[in-house]
Amino acid sequence: MKIAFFDSGMGGLSVLHHALKILPQEEFIFYADEDNVPYGTKSREEVLKFVDEAFKFLIAQGVGAIVVACNTATSAAVKKMREKYSLPIIGMEPALKVALDLFPARKVLVTATAITITGEKIRLLIEKLHAENFVELKALPRLVEFAERQEFNSAAVESYLRGELADYDFEKFSSLVLGCTHFNYFKDTLRKILPSHVKILDGNAGTVNELIRRVKGIRSQVSGVREIKFFYSKRRVTDSAELARLEKFLRRLDEMEAVT
Ligand code: DGL
C-alpha cells in the first residue's frame, strides 16, 4: 500500500524516519509543502486551504492512508479532512498522555507552534486528561526556520532556546514534549540546556502505532525493499542536490535518535 506522510516542511521526516524502521516494506510518499512553510505562524484558514490542496494531490496519487505528520496541520485541518475524505487519516498528538502516564504528579512543558498551542484540539486534550494544573504551553516558532535551513546546533539555536526556556523552574517539570515535528532536530541542544531529570518526549511512535492499528494488512516487521517518493508542494523531488538535502535531514534524525 502507498502511504503518504505530509507536513508543512521537513519536520514530518521525523515521523517517516520512525516508520521506516518498523514498516520497511511499505511504499511511502513524503510530501513537504515547502512553498508554504511555516504553517504555525499563519491563520488556521490558510493552513486548512494548504492541507486541502495537498490532500487532493495525494489522493490522486492513489495513497491508501495519509499521516498528517504535522501537529499544526492536525490542529487546523484534520477534523475537516476526515469529514471530506474517507481514507484513514492519522494525525499527530503531542505526547502529553505519555508524559502524564509516566510522571502523574509533575508538570509537563508542551512546546509547539502558535496555531497548535492556541487551538481547540490541545485544549480538549488537556481537558480530557484533567491536566489543567500540570501543563504549560510554549510556542517556539524560530525552531521551524532553523530546521528548514538545516541550522541544527548552532550558537544561535542554543541562545534562542536558552532565552525561551530561561523562565521555567524545571525542578517542577518531569518532561518537555515536542509538539511540533520540526523540533526533533534540536534534541541535542535541548538535552544540553535541560536538567537531566527532564525527559524529552515526541509523538512519533504513537502516530506510527496508530497508523498500524488503523491500516489493515500493513506489512510490519518484514524486511524488504522500500520505495520512497519525495514531493515539495506537488513537485516530485528528483534533483540530486535536493535529494542530498533530504538525506542530510534523515542522517540528523539518526543522530537525534540516541538523545533521550
Ligand atoms: N511541523 C509542523 C508541526 O508539527 C509545523 C511547522 C510549521 O510551522 O510549519 O507543527
Short mmCIF file of C-alpha atoms and ligand atoms in Angstrom, two decimals:
data_model
loop_
_atom_site.label_atom_id
_atom_site.label_comp_id
_atom_site.label_asym_id
_atom_site.label_seq_id
_atom_site.Cartn_x
_atom_site.Cartn_y
_atom_site.Cartn_z
CA MET A 1 0.00 0.00 0.00
CA LYS A 2 1.08 3.56 -0.68
CA ILE A 3 1.15 5.64 2.48
CA ALA A 4 1.58 9.40 2.47
CA PHE A 5 3.40 11.38 5.14
CA PHE A 6 2.50 15.03 4.93
CA ASP A 7 4.00 18.08 6.64
CA SER A 8 4.40 21.80 6.04
CA GLY A 9 8.09 21.05 5.62
CA MET A 10 10.86 18.84 6.89
CA GLY A 11 9.53 18.08 10.38
CA GLY A 12 7.39 15.23 9.07
CA LEU A 13 10.52 13.38 8.05
CA SER A 14 10.97 12.56 11.75
CA VAL A 15 7.73 10.55 11.69
CA LEU A 16 8.63 8.90 8.38
CA HIS A 17 12.11 8.13 9.80
CA HIS A 18 10.45 6.24 12.65
CA ALA A 19 8.03 4.46 10.28
CA LEU A 20 10.87 3.29 8.05
CA LYS A 21 12.29 1.38 10.99
CA ILE A 22 9.16 -0.65 11.64
CA LEU A 23 7.36 -0.72 8.28
CA PRO A 24 10.19 -1.41 5.87
CA GLN A 25 8.10 -2.96 3.12
CA GLU A 26 5.55 -0.27 2.51
CA GLU A 27 5.66 2.27 -0.29
CA PHE A 28 5.91 5.80 1.03
CA ILE A 29 5.22 9.24 -0.34
CA PHE A 30 6.68 12.12 1.62
CA TYR A 31 5.04 15.45 0.86
CA ALA A 32 6.55 18.65 2.29
CA ASP A 33 4.64 21.84 1.50
CA GLU A 34 7.90 23.75 1.04
CA ASP A 35 6.18 26.61 -0.85
CA ASN A 36 4.08 27.44 2.20
CA VAL A 37 6.21 26.52 5.23
CA PRO A 38 5.93 27.66 8.02
CA TYR A 39 2.28 26.95 8.80
CA GLY A 40 2.47 27.72 12.51
CA THR A 41 2.54 31.49 12.14
CA LYS A 42 -0.25 31.67 9.51
CA SER A 43 -4.01 31.70 10.01
CA ARG A 44 -5.95 28.48 10.54
CA GLU A 45 -7.97 29.22 7.37
CA GLU A 46 -4.80 29.48 5.28
CA VAL A 47 -3.46 26.24 6.71
CA LEU A 48 -6.76 24.50 6.00
CA LYS A 49 -6.51 25.60 2.37
CA PHE A 50 -2.91 24.34 2.03
CA VAL A 51 -3.78 21.00 3.61
CA ASP A 52 -6.80 20.52 1.36
CA GLU A 53 -4.65 21.17 -1.74
CA ALA A 54 -2.08 18.64 -0.59
CA PHE A 55 -4.78 16.05 0.21
CA LYS A 56 -6.30 16.37 -3.28
CA PHE A 57 -2.88 15.79 -4.80
CA LEU A 58 -2.04 12.82 -2.55
CA ILE A 59 -5.39 11.13 -3.09
CA ALA A 60 -4.86 11.49 -6.86
CA GLN A 61 -1.57 9.58 -6.38
CA GLY A 62 -3.60 6.63 -5.10
CA VAL A 63 -2.47 6.64 -1.48
CA GLY A 64 -4.31 4.33 0.91
CA ALA A 65 -3.72 6.40 4.04
CA ILE A 66 -2.39 9.83 4.95
CA VAL A 67 -0.31 10.52 8.03
CA VAL A 68 -0.53 14.19 8.87
CA ALA A 69 2.99 14.35 10.29
CA CYS A 70 2.43 17.91 11.43
CA ASN A 71 0.82 18.96 14.70
CA THR A 72 -0.15 22.32 13.25
CA ALA A 73 -1.97 20.85 10.24
CA THR A 74 -3.59 18.29 12.55
CA SER A 75 -4.84 21.06 14.80
CA ALA A 76 -6.12 23.26 11.98
CA ALA A 77 -7.39 20.78 9.42
CA VAL A 78 -7.68 17.10 10.37
CA LYS A 79 -11.29 17.31 11.53
CA LYS A 80 -12.37 18.89 8.23
CA MET A 81 -10.30 16.42 6.16
CA ARG A 82 -11.93 13.47 7.94
CA GLU A 83 -15.37 14.92 7.14
CA LYS A 84 -14.40 15.28 3.50
CA TYR A 85 -12.38 12.14 2.73
CA SER A 86 -12.99 8.54 3.72
CA LEU A 87 -9.44 7.11 3.68
CA PRO A 88 -7.64 6.60 7.02
CA ILE A 89 -6.17 9.93 8.18
CA ILE A 90 -3.75 9.69 11.08
CA GLY A 91 -2.93 12.93 12.88
CA MET A 92 -0.28 13.95 15.38
CA GLU A 93 -0.97 14.40 19.06
CA PRO A 94 1.57 15.97 21.45
CA ALA A 95 2.80 13.16 23.75
CA LEU A 96 1.11 14.68 26.78
CA LYS A 97 -0.65 11.48 27.81
CA VAL A 98 2.64 9.57 27.67
CA ALA A 99 4.26 12.22 29.88
CA LEU A 100 1.44 12.20 32.43
CA ASP A 101 1.26 8.39 32.50
CA LEU A 102 4.99 8.22 33.22
CA PHE A 103 5.04 11.05 35.76
CA PRO A 104 1.49 11.67 37.03
CA ALA A 105 2.15 14.41 39.55
CA ARG A 106 4.75 16.50 37.71
CA LYS A 107 4.33 19.34 35.26
CA VAL A 108 4.83 18.99 31.51
CA LEU A 109 6.02 21.70 29.17
CA VAL A 110 4.42 21.25 25.76
CA THR A 111 6.33 23.10 23.05
CA ALA A 112 4.68 23.61 19.66
CA THR A 113 3.71 26.26 17.12
CA ALA A 114 1.36 29.16 17.87
CA ILE A 115 -1.51 27.50 15.96
CA THR A 116 -1.16 24.28 17.96
CA ILE A 117 -0.98 25.87 21.39
CA THR A 118 -3.90 28.23 20.79
CA GLY A 119 -6.05 25.55 19.14
CA GLU A 120 -9.14 23.77 20.39
CA LYS A 121 -7.54 20.37 19.90
CA ILE A 122 -4.88 20.83 22.59
CA ARG A 123 -7.41 22.45 24.91
CA LEU A 124 -9.69 19.40 24.58
CA LEU A 125 -6.75 17.02 25.14
CA ILE A 126 -5.76 18.83 28.34
CA GLU A 127 -9.38 18.76 29.50
CA LYS A 128 -9.75 15.06 28.71
CA LEU A 129 -6.61 14.25 30.71
CA HIS A 130 -7.68 16.56 33.58
CA ALA A 131 -4.24 18.10 33.22
CA GLU A 132 -5.06 21.82 33.54
CA ASN A 133 -2.75 22.24 36.54
CA PHE A 134 0.06 20.18 35.09
CA VAL A 135 0.60 21.64 31.64
CA GLU A 136 2.34 24.72 30.35
CA LEU A 137 2.37 25.60 26.68
CA LYS A 138 5.18 27.34 24.85
CA ALA A 139 5.49 28.36 21.20
CA LEU A 140 8.99 28.05 19.68
CA PRO A 141 8.40 29.29 16.11
CA ARG A 142 12.01 30.02 15.26
CA LEU A 143 12.93 26.34 15.52
CA VAL A 144 10.91 25.74 12.34
CA GLU A 145 13.03 28.31 10.46
CA PHE A 146 16.27 26.89 11.87
CA ALA A 147 15.26 23.37 10.86
CA GLU A 148 14.28 24.34 7.33
CA ARG A 149 17.69 25.86 6.73
CA GLN A 150 19.43 22.89 8.37
CA GLU A 151 20.85 25.04 11.14
CA PHE A 152 20.61 22.30 13.74
CA ASN A 153 23.02 23.04 16.55
CA SER A 154 24.49 26.50 16.10
CA ALA A 155 25.20 29.08 18.80
CA ALA A 156 22.09 30.95 17.58
CA VAL A 157 19.88 27.87 18.18
CA GLU A 158 21.32 27.43 21.66
CA SER A 159 20.93 31.06 22.62
CA TYR A 160 17.33 31.13 21.27
CA LEU A 161 16.39 28.06 23.29
CA ARG A 162 18.19 29.25 26.44
CA GLY A 163 16.33 32.56 26.18
CA GLU A 164 12.92 30.97 25.63
CA LEU A 165 13.31 28.40 28.41
CA ALA A 166 15.00 30.66 30.96
CA ASP A 167 11.87 31.46 32.96
CA TYR A 168 10.81 27.88 33.71
CA ASP A 169 11.59 26.28 37.05
CA PHE A 170 12.39 22.83 35.65
CA GLU A 171 12.51 21.30 39.14
CA LYS A 172 8.72 21.24 38.85
CA PHE A 173 8.69 19.56 35.42
CA SER A 174 9.05 15.89 34.50
CA SER A 175 9.28 16.40 30.78
CA LEU A 176 9.30 18.58 27.72
CA VAL A 177 7.02 17.45 24.92
CA LEU A 178 7.98 18.15 21.31
CA GLY A 179 4.56 19.15 19.97
CA CYS A 180 5.92 20.11 16.56
CA THR A 181 7.64 17.59 14.33
CA HIS A 182 10.31 20.12 13.33
CA PHE A 183 11.55 20.22 16.93
CA ASN A 184 13.02 16.70 16.71
CA TYR A 185 16.12 18.14 15.05
CA PHE A 186 17.08 20.01 18.23
CA LYS A 187 17.10 17.26 20.83
CA ASP A 188 20.85 17.57 21.47
CA THR A 189 20.70 21.29 22.24
CA LEU A 190 17.60 20.79 24.39
CA ARG A 191 19.38 17.97 26.26
CA LYS A 192 22.30 20.30 26.91
CA ILE A 193 20.02 23.00 28.36
CA LEU A 194 17.50 20.95 30.34
CA PRO A 195 18.29 19.33 33.71
CA SER A 196 18.88 15.59 33.27
CA HIS A 197 15.63 14.55 35.02
CA VAL A 198 13.54 16.34 32.35
CA LYS A 199 12.62 13.82 29.64
CA ILE A 200 12.25 14.90 26.02
CA LEU A 201 9.19 13.20 24.50
CA ASP A 202 7.84 13.19 20.95
CA GLY A 203 4.67 11.79 19.39
CA ASN A 204 6.29 9.81 16.58
CA ALA A 205 5.95 6.28 17.98
CA GLY A 206 2.34 6.98 18.99
CA THR A 207 1.48 8.14 15.47
CA VAL A 208 3.13 5.20 13.72
CA ASN A 209 1.43 2.76 16.12
CA GLU A 210 -1.89 4.41 15.34
CA LEU A 211 -1.14 4.02 11.59
CA ILE A 212 -0.52 0.28 12.10
CA ARG A 213 -3.73 -0.02 14.12
CA ARG A 214 -5.82 1.82 11.52
CA VAL A 215 -4.48 0.32 8.30
CA LYS A 216 -5.29 -3.36 7.94
CA GLY A 217 -2.74 -5.60 6.30
CA ILE A 218 0.13 -3.18 6.81
CA ARG A 219 3.35 -5.12 6.48
CA SER A 220 5.26 -4.54 9.68
CA GLN A 221 8.29 -6.41 10.94
CA VAL A 222 9.25 -7.72 7.49
CA SER A 223 12.49 -6.75 5.89
CA GLY A 224 12.35 -5.81 2.23
CA VAL A 225 12.99 -3.17 -0.37
CA ARG A 226 11.19 0.06 0.22
CA GLU A 227 10.28 2.84 -2.11
CA ILE A 228 10.00 6.48 -1.06
CA LYS A 229 8.92 9.26 -3.38
CA PHE A 230 9.53 12.82 -2.20
CA PHE A 231 7.42 15.81 -3.21
CA TYR A 232 7.83 19.51 -2.46
CA SER A 233 4.36 21.09 -2.87
CA LYS A 234 3.26 18.73 -5.71
CA ARG A 235 6.67 18.73 -7.44
CA ARG A 236 8.47 15.39 -7.44
CA VAL A 237 11.98 15.78 -5.99
CA THR A 238 14.50 14.17 -8.32
CA ASP A 239 17.30 16.73 -8.33
CA SER A 240 20.42 15.27 -6.70
CA ALA A 241 21.13 18.39 -4.61
CA GLU A 242 17.59 18.27 -3.18
CA LEU A 243 17.82 14.54 -2.53
CA ALA A 244 21.12 15.17 -0.72
CA ARG A 245 19.37 17.81 1.39
CA LEU A 246 16.70 15.26 2.35
CA GLU A 247 19.38 12.70 3.13
CA LYS A 248 21.07 15.21 5.46
CA PHE A 249 17.80 15.60 7.40
CA LEU A 250 17.48 11.82 7.72
CA ARG A 251 21.09 11.49 8.95
CA ARG A 252 20.43 14.21 11.52
CA LEU A 253 17.42 12.21 12.72
CA ASP A 254 19.63 9.11 13.05
CA GLU A 255 21.83 11.14 15.39
CA MET A 256 18.92 12.55 17.36
CA GLU A 257 17.50 9.07 17.98
CA ALA A 258 20.25 8.46 20.54
CA VAL A 259 19.25 11.56 22.55
CA THR A 260 16.63 10.87 25.21
N1 DGL B 1 6.00 20.56 11.60
C1 DGL B 1 4.85 21.28 11.97
C2 DGL B 1 4.24 20.79 13.28
O1 DGL B 1 4.43 19.66 13.67
C3 DGL B 1 4.79 22.77 11.93
C4 DGL B 1 5.85 23.64 11.42
C5 DGL B 1 5.32 24.91 10.78
O2 DGL B 1 5.11 25.91 11.46
O3 DGL B 1 5.10 24.83 9.58
O4 DGL B 1 3.53 21.50 13.92
#
